[in-house]
Coordinates of N, CA and C in Angstrom, one line a residue:
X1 N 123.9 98.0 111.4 CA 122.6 98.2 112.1 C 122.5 97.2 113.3
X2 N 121.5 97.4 113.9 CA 121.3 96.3 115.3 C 121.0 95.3 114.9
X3 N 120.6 94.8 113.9 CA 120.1 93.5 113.4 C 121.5 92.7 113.2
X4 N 122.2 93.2 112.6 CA 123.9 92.9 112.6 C 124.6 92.2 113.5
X5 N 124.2 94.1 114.3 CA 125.2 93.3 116.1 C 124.8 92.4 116.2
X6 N 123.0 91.8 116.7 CA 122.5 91.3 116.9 C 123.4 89.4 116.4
X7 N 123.0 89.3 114.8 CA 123.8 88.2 114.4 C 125.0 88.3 114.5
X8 N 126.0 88.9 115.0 CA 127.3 88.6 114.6 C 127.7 88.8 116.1
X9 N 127.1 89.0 117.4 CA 127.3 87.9 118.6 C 126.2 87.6 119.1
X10 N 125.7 86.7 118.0 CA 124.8 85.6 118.7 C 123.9 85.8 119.4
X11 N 122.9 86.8 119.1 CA 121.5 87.1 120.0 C 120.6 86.6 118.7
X12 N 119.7 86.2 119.5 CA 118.6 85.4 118.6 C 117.5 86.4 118.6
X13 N 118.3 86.6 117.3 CA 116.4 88.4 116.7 C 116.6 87.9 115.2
X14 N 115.3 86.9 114.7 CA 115.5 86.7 113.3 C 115.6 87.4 112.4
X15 N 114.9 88.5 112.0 CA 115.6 89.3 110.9 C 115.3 88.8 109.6
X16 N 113.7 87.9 109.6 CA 113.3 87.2 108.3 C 113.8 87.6 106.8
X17 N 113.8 88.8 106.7 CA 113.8 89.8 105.3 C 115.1 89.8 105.1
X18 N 116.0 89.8 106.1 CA 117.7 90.0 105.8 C 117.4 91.5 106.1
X19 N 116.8 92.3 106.6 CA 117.2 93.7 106.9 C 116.3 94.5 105.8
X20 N 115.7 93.7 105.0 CA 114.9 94.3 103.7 C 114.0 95.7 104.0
X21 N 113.5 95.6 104.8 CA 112.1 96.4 105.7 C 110.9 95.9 105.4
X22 N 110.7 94.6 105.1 CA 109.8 93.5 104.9 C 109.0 92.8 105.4
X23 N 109.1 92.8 107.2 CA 109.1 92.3 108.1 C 108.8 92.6 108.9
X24 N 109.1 92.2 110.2 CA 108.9 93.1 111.7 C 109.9 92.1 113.2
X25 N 110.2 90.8 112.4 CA 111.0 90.6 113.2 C 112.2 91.0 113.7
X26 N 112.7 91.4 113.2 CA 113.9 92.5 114.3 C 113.3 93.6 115.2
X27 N 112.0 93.3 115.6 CA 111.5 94.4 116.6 C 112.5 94.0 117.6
X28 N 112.3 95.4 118.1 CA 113.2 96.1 119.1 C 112.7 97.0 120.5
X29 N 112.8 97.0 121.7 CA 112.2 98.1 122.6 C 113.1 98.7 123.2
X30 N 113.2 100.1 123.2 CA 114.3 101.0 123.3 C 113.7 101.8 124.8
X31 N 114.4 102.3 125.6 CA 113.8 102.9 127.0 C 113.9 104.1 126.0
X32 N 113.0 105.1 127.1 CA 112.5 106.2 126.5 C 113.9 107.1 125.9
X33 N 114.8 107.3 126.8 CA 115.7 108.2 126.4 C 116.6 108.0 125.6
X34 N 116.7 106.5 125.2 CA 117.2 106.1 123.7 C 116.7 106.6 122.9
X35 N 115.2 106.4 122.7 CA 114.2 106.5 121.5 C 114.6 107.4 121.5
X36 N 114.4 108.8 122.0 CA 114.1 110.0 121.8 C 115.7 110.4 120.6
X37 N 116.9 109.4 121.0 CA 118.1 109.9 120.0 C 117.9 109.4 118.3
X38 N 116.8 108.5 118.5 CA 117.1 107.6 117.4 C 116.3 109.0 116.2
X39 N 117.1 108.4 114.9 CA 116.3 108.7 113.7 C 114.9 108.7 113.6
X40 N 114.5 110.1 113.1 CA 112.6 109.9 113.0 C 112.2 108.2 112.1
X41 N 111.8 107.6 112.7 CA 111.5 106.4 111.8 C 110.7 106.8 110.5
X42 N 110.6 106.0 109.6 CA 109.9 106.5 108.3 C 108.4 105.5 108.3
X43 N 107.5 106.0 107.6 CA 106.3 105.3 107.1 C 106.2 104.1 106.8
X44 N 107.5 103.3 105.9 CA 107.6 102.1 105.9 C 107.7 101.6 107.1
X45 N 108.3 101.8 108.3 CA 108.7 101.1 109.1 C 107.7 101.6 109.9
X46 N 106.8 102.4 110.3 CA 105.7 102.1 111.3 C 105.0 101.0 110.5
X47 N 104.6 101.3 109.6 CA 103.9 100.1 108.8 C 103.9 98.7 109.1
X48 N 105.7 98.1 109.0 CA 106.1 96.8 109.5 C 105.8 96.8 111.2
X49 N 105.8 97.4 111.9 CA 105.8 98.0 113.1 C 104.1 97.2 114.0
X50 N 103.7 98.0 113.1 CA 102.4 97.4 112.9 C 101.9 95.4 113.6
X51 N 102.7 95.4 112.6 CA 102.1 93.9 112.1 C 103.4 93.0 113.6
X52 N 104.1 94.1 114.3 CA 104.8 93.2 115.3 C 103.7 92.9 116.9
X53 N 104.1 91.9 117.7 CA 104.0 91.9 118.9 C 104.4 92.3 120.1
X54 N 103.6 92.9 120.7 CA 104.4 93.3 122.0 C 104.7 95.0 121.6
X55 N 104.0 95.8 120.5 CA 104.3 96.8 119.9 C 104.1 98.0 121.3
X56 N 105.3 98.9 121.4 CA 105.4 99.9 122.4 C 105.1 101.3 121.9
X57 N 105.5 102.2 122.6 CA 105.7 103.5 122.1 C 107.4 103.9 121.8
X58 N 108.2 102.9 122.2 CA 109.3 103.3 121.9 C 109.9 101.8 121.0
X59 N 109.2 101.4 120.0 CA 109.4 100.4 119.3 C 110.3 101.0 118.3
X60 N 111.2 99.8 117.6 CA 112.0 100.0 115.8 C 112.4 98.6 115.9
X61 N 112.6 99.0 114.2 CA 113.0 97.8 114.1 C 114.6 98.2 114.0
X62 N 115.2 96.8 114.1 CA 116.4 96.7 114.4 C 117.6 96.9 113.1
X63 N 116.9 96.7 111.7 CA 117.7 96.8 110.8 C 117.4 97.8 110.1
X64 N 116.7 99.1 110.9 CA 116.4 100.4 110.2 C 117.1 101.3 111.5
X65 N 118.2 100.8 112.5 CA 118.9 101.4 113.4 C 120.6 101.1 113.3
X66 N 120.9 102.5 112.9 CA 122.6 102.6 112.3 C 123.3 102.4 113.9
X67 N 124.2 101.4 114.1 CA 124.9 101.9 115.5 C 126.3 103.0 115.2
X68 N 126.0 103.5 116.4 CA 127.0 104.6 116.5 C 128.1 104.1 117.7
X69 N 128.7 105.3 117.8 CA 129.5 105.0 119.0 C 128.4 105.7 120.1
X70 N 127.3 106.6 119.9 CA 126.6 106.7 121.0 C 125.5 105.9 121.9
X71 N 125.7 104.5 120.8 CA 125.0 103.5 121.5 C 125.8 102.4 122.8
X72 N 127.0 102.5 122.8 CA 127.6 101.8 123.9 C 127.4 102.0 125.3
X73 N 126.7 101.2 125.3 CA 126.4 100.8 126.8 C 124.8 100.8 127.1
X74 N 124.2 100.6 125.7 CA 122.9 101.3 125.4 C 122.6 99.7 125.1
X75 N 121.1 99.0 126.2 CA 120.5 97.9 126.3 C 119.0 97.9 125.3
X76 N 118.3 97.1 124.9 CA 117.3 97.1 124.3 C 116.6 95.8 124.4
X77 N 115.7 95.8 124.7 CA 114.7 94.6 124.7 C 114.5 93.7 123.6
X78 N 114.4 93.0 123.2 CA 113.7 91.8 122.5 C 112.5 91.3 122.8
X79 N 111.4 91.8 122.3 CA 110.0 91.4 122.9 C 109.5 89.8 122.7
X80 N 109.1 89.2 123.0 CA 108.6 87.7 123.7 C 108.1 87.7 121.8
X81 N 108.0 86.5 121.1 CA 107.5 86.5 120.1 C 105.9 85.9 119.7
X82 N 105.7 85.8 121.1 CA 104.2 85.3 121.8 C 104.0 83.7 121.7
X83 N 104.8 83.2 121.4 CA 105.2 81.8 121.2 C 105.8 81.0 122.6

């Protein structure tokens, strides 16, 4: 998942839960014509969704997004943590 990529080169997206769906720090902002590929998100995760910053219309979180090989070359935001 992107929370993964994320840790395993070194981009700083906490991921408090470990990926649990507990959370909301692995938010993510996807340009529109990503979103549109991504998996219907589920109820839990609008929920966590919720409780993030900076929340868009093309928000997810990052450890409820499988990468593919259709995500290469495919950029995504890290929203400000308001801090």
């Amino acid at each position: 998942n992107l929370l993964d990529v994320a840790h395993d080169n070194n981009i700083e997206l906490e991921g408090a839960c470990g990926g649990e769906l507990a959370c909301s720090t692995c938010h993510l902002i996807f340009d529109q014509e990503t979103f549109d590929t991504l998996p219907p998100i589920s109820g839990e995760e609008e929920d966590m969704l919720d409780l993030a910053f900076e929340l868009t219309e093309t928000s997810r979180l990052g450890c409820q997004i499988c990468v593919t090989k259709e995500f290469e070359g495919v950029k995504v935001r890290i929203p400000d943590d308001g801090y």
